[in-house]
PDB file of C-alpha atoms and ligand atoms in Angstrom:
ATOM      1  CA  MET A1423      -9.452  -5.972  29.523  1.00 46.00           C
ATOM      2  CA  THR A1424     -12.841  -5.594  30.284  1.00 48.00           C
ATOM      3  CA  VAL A1425     -15.919  -6.452  27.247  1.00 49.00           C
ATOM      4  CA  HIS A1426     -15.862  -2.649  26.869  1.00 51.00           C
ATOM      5  CA  ALA A1427     -11.748  -1.729  26.137  1.00 47.00           C
ATOM      6  CA  ALA A1428     -12.951  -4.986  24.263  1.00 45.00           C
ATOM      7  CA  ILE A1429     -15.756  -2.999  22.500  1.00 47.00           C
ATOM      8  CA  GLU A1430     -13.545   0.168  22.559  1.00 53.00           C
ATOM      9  CA  ALA A1431     -10.250  -1.560  20.886  1.00 68.00           C
ATOM     10  CA  ALA A1432     -12.088  -3.235  17.627  1.00 86.00           C
ATOM     11  CA  PRO A1433     -10.900  -2.503  14.851  1.00 92.00           C
ATOM     12  CA  ASN A1434     -13.345  -0.521  12.030  1.00 94.00           C
ATOM     13  CA  LEU A1435     -13.164  -2.998   9.209  1.00 95.00           C
ATOM     14  CA  ALA A1436     -16.061  -1.766   8.216  1.00 95.00           C
ATOM     15  CA  ARG A1437     -13.996   1.096   6.479  1.00 96.00           C
ATOM     16  CA  LEU A1438     -12.211  -1.289   4.792  1.00 97.00           C
ATOM     17  CA  ARG A1439     -14.738  -3.253   3.938  1.00 97.00           C
ATOM     18  CA  SER A1440     -16.430   0.384   2.128  1.00 97.00           C
ATOM     19  CA  PHE A1441     -13.178   1.078   0.374  1.00 98.00           C
ATOM     20  CA  VAL A1442     -12.332  -2.659  -1.314  1.00 98.00           C
ATOM     21  CA  THR A1443     -16.172  -2.007  -2.762  1.00 97.00           C
ATOM     22  CA  ASP A1444     -16.183   1.397  -3.800  1.00 98.00           C
ATOM     23  CA  LEU A1445     -13.378   0.692  -5.076  1.00 98.00           C
ATOM     24  CA  ALA A1446     -14.560  -2.248  -7.333  1.00 97.00           C
ATOM     25  CA  ASP A1447     -17.181   0.333  -8.603  1.00 98.00           C
ATOM     26  CA  LEU A1448     -15.655   1.795  -9.324  1.00 98.00           C
ATOM     27  CA  ILE A1449     -13.522  -0.063 -11.724  1.00 97.00           C
ATOM     28  CA  ASP A1450     -16.487  -1.455 -12.502  1.00 97.00           C
ATOM     29  CA  GLN A1451     -16.855   2.575 -14.328  1.00 97.00           C
ATOM     30  CA  GLY A1452     -13.535   1.083 -16.862  1.00 95.00           C
ATOM     31  CA  ASP A1453     -10.120   0.760 -17.176  1.00 92.00           C
ATOM     32  CA  ASP A1454      -8.893   4.329 -17.738  1.00 97.00           C
ATOM     33  CA  GLU A1455      -5.993   4.186 -15.390  1.00 97.00           C
ATOM     34  CA  ALA A1456      -6.027   8.250 -14.490  1.00 97.00           C
ATOM     35  CA  ALA A1457     -10.308   8.368 -13.891  1.00 98.00           C
ATOM     36  CA  ILE A1458      -8.833   5.323 -11.365  1.00 98.00           C
ATOM     37  CA  LEU A1459      -6.286   7.235  -9.751  1.00 98.00           C
ATOM     38  CA  ALA A1460      -8.706  10.805  -9.518  1.00 98.00           C
ATOM     39  CA  GLY A1461     -11.422   8.367  -7.963  1.00 98.00           C
ATOM     40  CA  GLY A1462      -9.104   6.038  -5.826  1.00 98.00           C
ATOM     41  CA  HIS A1463      -7.471   9.244  -4.146  1.00 98.00           C
ATOM     42  CA  ILE A1464     -10.561  10.607  -3.200  1.00 98.00           C
ATOM     43  CA  LEU A1465     -11.383   7.132  -1.926  1.00 98.00           C
ATOM     44  CA  LEU A1466      -8.039   6.622  -0.217  1.00 98.00           C
ATOM     45  CA  SER A1467      -7.627  10.136   0.819  1.00 98.00           C
ATOM     46  CA  ARG A1468     -11.028   8.923   2.903  1.00 98.00           C
ATOM     47  CA  LEU A1469      -9.578   5.238   4.564  1.00 98.00           C
ATOM     48  CA  VAL A1470      -6.013   6.953   5.647  1.00 98.00           C
ATOM     49  CA  ALA A1471      -8.106  10.763   7.186  1.00 98.00           C
ATOM     50  CA  THR A1472      -9.064   7.822  10.595  1.00 97.00           C
ATOM     51  CA  ASP A1473      -6.990   5.583  12.170  1.00 97.00           C
ATOM     52  CA  ASP A1474      -9.474   3.122  13.955  1.00 96.00           C
ATOM     53  CA  TRP A1475      -9.375   0.455  11.527  1.00 97.00           C
ATOM     54  CA  LEU A1476      -6.440  -1.295  10.770  1.00 97.00           C
ATOM     55  CA  PRO A1477      -6.243  -4.543  12.914  1.00 97.00           C
ATOM     56  CA  GLU A1478      -2.918  -4.281  14.799  1.00 96.00           C
ATOM     57  CA  ILE A1479      -1.743  -7.949  13.902  1.00 96.00           C
ATOM     58  CA  TYR A1480      -1.522  -6.340   9.921  1.00 98.00           C
ATOM     59  CA  ALA A1481       0.248  -2.884  11.200  1.00 97.00           C
ATOM     60  CA  GLN A1482       3.011  -4.727  12.972  1.00 97.00           C
ATOM     61  CA  PRO A1483       7.365  -4.467  12.589  1.00 97.00           C
ATOM     62  CA  ASN A1484       9.461  -6.885  11.891  1.00 97.00           C
ATOM     63  CA  PRO A1485      13.079  -6.049  13.523  1.00 95.00           C
ATOM     64  CA  GLU A1486      14.292  -7.544   9.858  1.00 95.00           C
ATOM     65  CA  ARG A1487      12.796  -5.252   7.064  1.00 95.00           C
ATOM     66  CA  TYR A1488       9.438  -3.568   6.427  1.00 97.00           C
ATOM     67  CA  GLN A1489       6.495  -5.177   6.366  1.00 98.00           C
ATOM     68  CA  GLN A1490       3.690  -6.322   2.746  1.00 98.00           C
ATOM     69  CA  TYR A1491       0.937  -7.183   4.981  1.00 98.00           C
ATOM     70  CA  LEU A1492      -2.158  -8.198   2.274  1.00 98.00           C
ATOM     71  CA  LEU A1493      -4.983  -6.447   3.470  1.00 98.00           C
ATOM     72  CA  HIS A1494      -7.767  -7.933   0.653  1.00 98.00           C
ATOM     73  CA  CYS A1495      -7.630  -8.491  -2.998  1.00 98.00           C
ATOM     74  CA  ASP A1496     -10.234  -8.529  -5.223  1.00 97.00           C
ATOM     75  CA  SER A1497     -11.605 -11.458  -6.719  1.00 95.00           C
ATOM     76  CA  ARG A1498     -10.810 -10.960 -10.107  1.00 96.00           C
ATOM     77  CA  GLU A1499      -7.051  -9.561  -9.397  1.00 97.00           C
ATOM     78  CA  ARG A1500      -8.000  -6.793 -11.072  1.00 97.00           C
ATOM     79  CA  PHE A1501      -6.712  -4.697  -7.258  1.00 98.00           C
ATOM     80  CA  SER A1502      -5.059  -5.116  -3.866  1.00 98.00           C
ATOM     81  CA  VAL A1503      -4.849  -3.043  -0.992  1.00 98.00           C
ATOM     82  CA  VAL A1504      -1.625  -3.433   1.092  1.00 98.00           C
ATOM     83  CA  SER A1505      -0.483  -2.505   4.400  1.00 98.00           C
ATOM     84  CA  PHE A1506       3.346  -1.439   5.029  1.00 98.00           C
ATOM     85  CA  VAL A1507       4.891  -1.512   8.128  1.00 98.00           C
ATOM     86  CA  TRP A1508       7.649   0.561   8.607  1.00 96.00           C
ATOM     87  CA  GLY A1509      10.869   0.264  11.534  1.00 97.00           C
ATOM     88  CA  PRO A1510      13.196   3.260  12.396  1.00 96.00           C
ATOM     89  CA  GLY A1511      15.823   3.066   9.147  1.00 94.00           C
ATOM     90  CA  GLN A1512      14.141   0.510   7.804  1.00 97.00           C
ATOM     91  CA  SER A1513      13.813   1.174   3.867  1.00 96.00           C
ATOM     92  CA  THR A1514      12.465  -0.668   0.368  1.00 96.00           C
ATOM     93  CA  PRO A1515      15.500  -0.870  -2.000  1.00 96.00           C
ATOM     94  CA  ILE A1516      14.712   1.009  -5.067  1.00 97.00           C
ATOM     95  CA  HIS A1517      11.640  -0.495  -7.599  1.00 97.00           C
ATOM     96  CA  ASP A1518       9.396  -0.260  -9.923  1.00 97.00           C
ATOM     97  CA  HIS A1519       5.481  -1.823  -9.647  1.00 97.00           C
ATOM     98  CA  THR A1520       4.975  -1.943 -13.482  1.00 97.00           C
ATOM     99  CA  VAL A1521       1.011  -0.956 -12.327  1.00 98.00           C
ATOM    100  CA  TRP A1522      -1.002   1.789 -11.563  1.00 98.00           C
ATOM    101  CA  GLY A1523      -0.501   2.485  -7.280  1.00 98.00           C
ATOM    102  CA  LEU A1524      -1.655   4.471  -4.266  1.00 98.00           C
ATOM    103  CA  VAL A1525       0.073   5.074  -1.623  1.00 97.00           C
ATOM    104  CA  GLY A1526      -1.951   6.581   1.754  1.00 98.00           C
ATOM    105  CA  ILE A1527      -0.296   7.237   5.129  1.00 98.00           C
ATOM    106  CA  LEU A1528      -1.642   6.236   7.834  1.00 98.00           C
ATOM    107  CA  ARG A1529       0.352   7.091  10.697  1.00 98.00           C
ATOM    108  CA  GLY A1530       4.057   8.177  10.366  1.00 98.00           C
ATOM    109  CA  ALA A1531       5.639   9.404   7.427  1.00 98.00           C
ATOM    110  CA  GLU A1532       7.909   8.361   4.912  1.00 97.00           C
ATOM    111  CA  LEU A1533      10.674   9.314   2.560  1.00 97.00           C
ATOM    112  CA  VAL A1534       9.698   9.048  -1.409  1.00 96.00           C
ATOM    113  CA  GLU A1535      12.434   9.407  -3.622  1.00 96.00           C
ATOM    114  CA  SER A1536      11.755   9.150  -7.172  1.00 96.00           C
ATOM    115  CA  TYR A1537      13.224   8.285 -10.229  1.00 96.00           C
ATOM    116  CA  VAL A1538      13.470   7.994 -14.010  1.00 95.00           C
ATOM    117  CA  ARG A1539      15.411   5.267 -15.882  1.00 93.00           C
ATOM    118  CA  LYS A1540      17.073   6.358 -19.155  1.00 93.00           C
ATOM    119  CA  ASP A1541      19.032   4.287 -21.418  1.00 93.00           C
ATOM    120  CA  GLY A1542      19.694   1.735 -17.887  1.00 92.00           C
ATOM    121  CA  VAL A1543      20.535   4.458 -16.066  1.00 94.00           C
ATOM    122  CA  LEU A1544      18.709   6.036 -13.827  1.00 95.00           C
ATOM    123  CA  PHE A1545      17.972   9.711 -12.735  1.00 95.00           C
ATOM    124  CA  CYS A1546      17.192  10.307  -9.586  1.00 95.00           C
ATOM    125  CA  THR A1547      14.008  13.063 -10.476  1.00 95.00           C
ATOM    126  CA  GLY A1548      13.029  14.748  -6.567  1.00 95.00           C
ATOM    127  CA  GLU A1549      12.860  13.378  -3.071  1.00 96.00           C
ATOM    128  CA  ASN A1550       8.662  14.601  -1.397  1.00 95.00           C
ATOM    129  CA  VAL A1551       8.117  13.818   2.379  1.00 97.00           C
ATOM    130  CA  LEU A1552       4.588  11.847   2.655  1.00 97.00           C
ATOM    131  CA  HIS A1553       2.813  12.745   6.101  1.00 98.00           C
ATOM    132  CA  ALA A1554      -0.232  11.296   7.908  1.00 97.00           C
ATOM    133  CA  GLY A1555      -3.212  11.947   5.307  1.00 97.00           C
ATOM    134  CA  GLU A1556      -1.318  12.435   2.356  1.00 98.00           C
ATOM    135  CA  VAL A1557      -1.623  10.527  -0.876  1.00 97.00           C
ATOM    136  CA  GLU A1558       0.468   9.479  -3.688  1.00 96.00           C
ATOM    137  CA  ALA A1559       0.428   7.823  -7.075  1.00 96.00           C
ATOM    138  CA  VAL A1560       2.213   5.270  -8.962  1.00 96.00           C
ATOM    139  CA  SER A1561       2.332   3.771 -12.896  1.00 96.00           C
ATOM    140  CA  PRO A1562       4.478   3.821 -16.095  1.00 96.00           C
ATOM    141  CA  LYS A1563       2.783   6.751 -17.294  1.00 95.00           C
ATOM    142  CA  ILE A1564       3.242   8.739 -14.232  1.00 95.00           C
ATOM    143  CA  GLY A1565       6.559   7.831 -12.843  1.00 94.00           C
ATOM    144  CA  ASP A1566       6.652   4.153 -11.625  1.00 96.00           C
ATOM    145  CA  ILE A1567      10.453   3.135 -10.294  1.00 97.00           C
ATOM    146  CA  HIS A1568      10.847   5.217  -6.225  1.00 97.00           C
ATOM    147  CA  ARG A1569      12.829   4.173  -3.332  1.00 96.00           C
ATOM    148  CA  VAL A1570      10.762   4.829   0.178  1.00 96.00           C
ATOM    149  CA  THR A1571      12.293   5.466   3.505  1.00 97.00           C
ATOM    150  CA  ASN A1572      10.651   5.239   6.820  1.00 97.00           C
ATOM    151  CA  GLY A1573      11.287   9.007   7.693  1.00 96.00           C
ATOM    152  CA  THR A1574      10.148   8.944  11.714  1.00 96.00           C
ATOM    153  CA  GLU A1575      11.836   7.799  14.084  1.00 95.00           C
ATOM    154  CA  GLY A1576       8.937   4.729  15.620  1.00 96.00           C
ATOM    155  CA  VAL A1577       6.769   3.174  13.321  1.00 97.00           C
ATOM    156  CA  SER A1578       4.862   3.999  10.468  1.00 98.00           C
ATOM    157  CA  VAL A1579       2.190   2.730   8.476  1.00 98.00           C
ATOM    158  CA  SER A1580       1.359   3.349   5.363  1.00 98.00           C
ATOM    159  CA  ILE A1581      -2.192   1.726   3.056  1.00 98.00           C
ATOM    160  CA  HIS A1582      -1.237   1.100  -0.983  1.00 98.00           C
ATOM    161  CA  VAL A1583      -3.835   0.346  -3.366  1.00 98.00           C
ATOM    162  CA  TYR A1584      -2.673  -1.524  -6.450  1.00 98.00           C
ATOM    163  CA  GLY A1585      -4.236  -2.455  -9.948  1.00 98.00           C
ATOM    164  CA  ALA A1586      -3.149  -6.432  -9.462  1.00 98.00           C
ATOM    165  CA  ASN A1587      -2.184  -9.094  -6.419  1.00 98.00           C
ATOM    166  CA  ILE A1588       1.066  -6.735  -6.425  1.00 98.00           C
ATOM    167  CA  GLY A1589       2.189  -9.872  -4.448  1.00 97.00           C
ATOM    168  CA  ALA A1590       2.195 -12.230  -7.350  1.00 97.00           C
ATOM    169  CA  VAL A1591       3.360  -8.747  -9.737  1.00 97.00           C
ATOM    170  CA  ARG A1592       6.403  -9.724 -11.913  1.00 97.00           C
ATOM    171  CA  ARG A1593       9.012  -6.609 -11.767  1.00 97.00           C
ATOM    172  CA  ALA A1594      12.213  -5.437 -10.637  1.00 97.00           C
ATOM    173  CA  VAL A1595      14.156  -3.959  -7.711  1.00 97.00           C
ATOM    174  CA  TYR A1596      17.423  -1.405  -9.345  1.00 97.00           C
ATOM    175  CA  ALA A1597      21.198  -1.684  -8.071  1.00 95.00           C
ATOM    176  CA  ILE A1598      21.772   2.538  -7.979  1.00 92.00           C
ATOM    177  CA  ASP A1599      23.915   1.868 -11.522  1.00 92.00           C
ATOM    178  CA  GLY A1600      19.920   0.993 -13.073  1.00 94.00           C
ATOM    179  CA  THR A1601      20.385  -3.032 -13.325  1.00 95.00           C
ATOM    180  CA  PRO A1602      17.183  -4.598 -12.815  1.00 96.00           C
ATOM    181  CA  LYS A1603      16.756  -7.527 -11.168  1.00 97.00           C
ATOM    182  CA  PRO A1604      13.487  -9.726 -11.511  1.00 97.00           C
ATOM    183  CA  PHE A1605      11.660  -9.184  -8.197  1.00 95.00           C
ATOM    184  CA  ILE A1606       7.806 -10.754  -6.782  1.00 97.00           C
ATOM    185  CA  SER A1607       7.702  -9.103  -3.469  1.00 96.00           C
ATOM    186  CA  GLY A1608       4.880 -11.521  -1.900  1.00 97.00           C
ATOM    187  CA  TYR A1609       3.334 -11.099   1.479  1.00 98.00           C
ATOM    188  CA  ALA A1610       4.154 -11.042   5.298  1.00 97.00           C
ATOM    189  CA  ASN A1611       0.465 -12.812   6.097  1.00 97.00           C
ATOM    190  CA  SER A1612      -0.681 -15.364   5.658  1.00 97.00           C
ATOM    191  CA  HIS A1613      -3.551 -15.092   6.899  1.00 96.00           C
ATOM    192  CA  LEU A1614      -6.197 -11.658   6.013  1.00 97.00           C
ATOM    193  CA  PRO A1615      -8.276  -9.613   8.135  1.00 96.00           C
ATOM    194  CA  ASN A1616     -12.464 -11.018   7.309  1.00 95.00           C
ATOM    195  CA  LEU A1617     -13.988  -8.696   6.511  1.00 95.00           C
ATOM    196  CA  TRP A1618     -17.585 -10.365   6.028  1.00 94.00           C
ATOM    197  CA  ASP A1619     -18.420 -11.026   8.799  1.00 91.00           C
ATOM    198  CA  ARG A1620     -21.515  -8.859   9.231  1.00 87.00           C
ATOM    199  CA  SER A1621     -22.834  -9.384  12.773  1.00 86.00           C
ATOM    200  CA  ARG A1622     -19.795  -7.541  14.025  1.00 75.00           C
ATOM    201  CA  PRO A1623     -20.074  -3.907  14.141  1.00 65.00           C
TER     202      PRO A1623
HETATM  203 FE1   FE B3145       6.550   1.354  -3.994  1.00 82.04          FE
END
């Protein structure tokens, strides 16, 4: 690889750095969930509008299952930013989050099936295909249970933001009959991207 090509290939981490600092500023303004989701929607839409910043190691699919890479966690665990990477045919179980979340599609597309649970029974309330550049919200207040499936024949990548350190949150996956099973997702990676080396562009 030439020096020029190496420079061209360097991910533009400043975009992710700006996103996490803008999100921290937004959350500093108050804990009103609707305001955070509205402001966060704008910020995440801006982040996923340009696909030049995600390091390739956080966009790698795994043939066994979808991947969940932590990109950043707020020092007070008020929010976390995660890249989800889907190989062909991969999907999540039906699951909840228990905190607010925003999903933005960076590459490809995702099929989202939404559910409500009443008296222990799950009801599917709709299906939605999200394409690159689109953003959707979840939360216990507006609808928190869904299943997400790769909507393309290739690899899809989405960027998620949650109102907690989501990999450590005790939540649930659900069997199709509505039976919950406790779930803590963790993360696929043990190292995070270095957003803070300001000697780089
Ligand atoms: Fe989800």
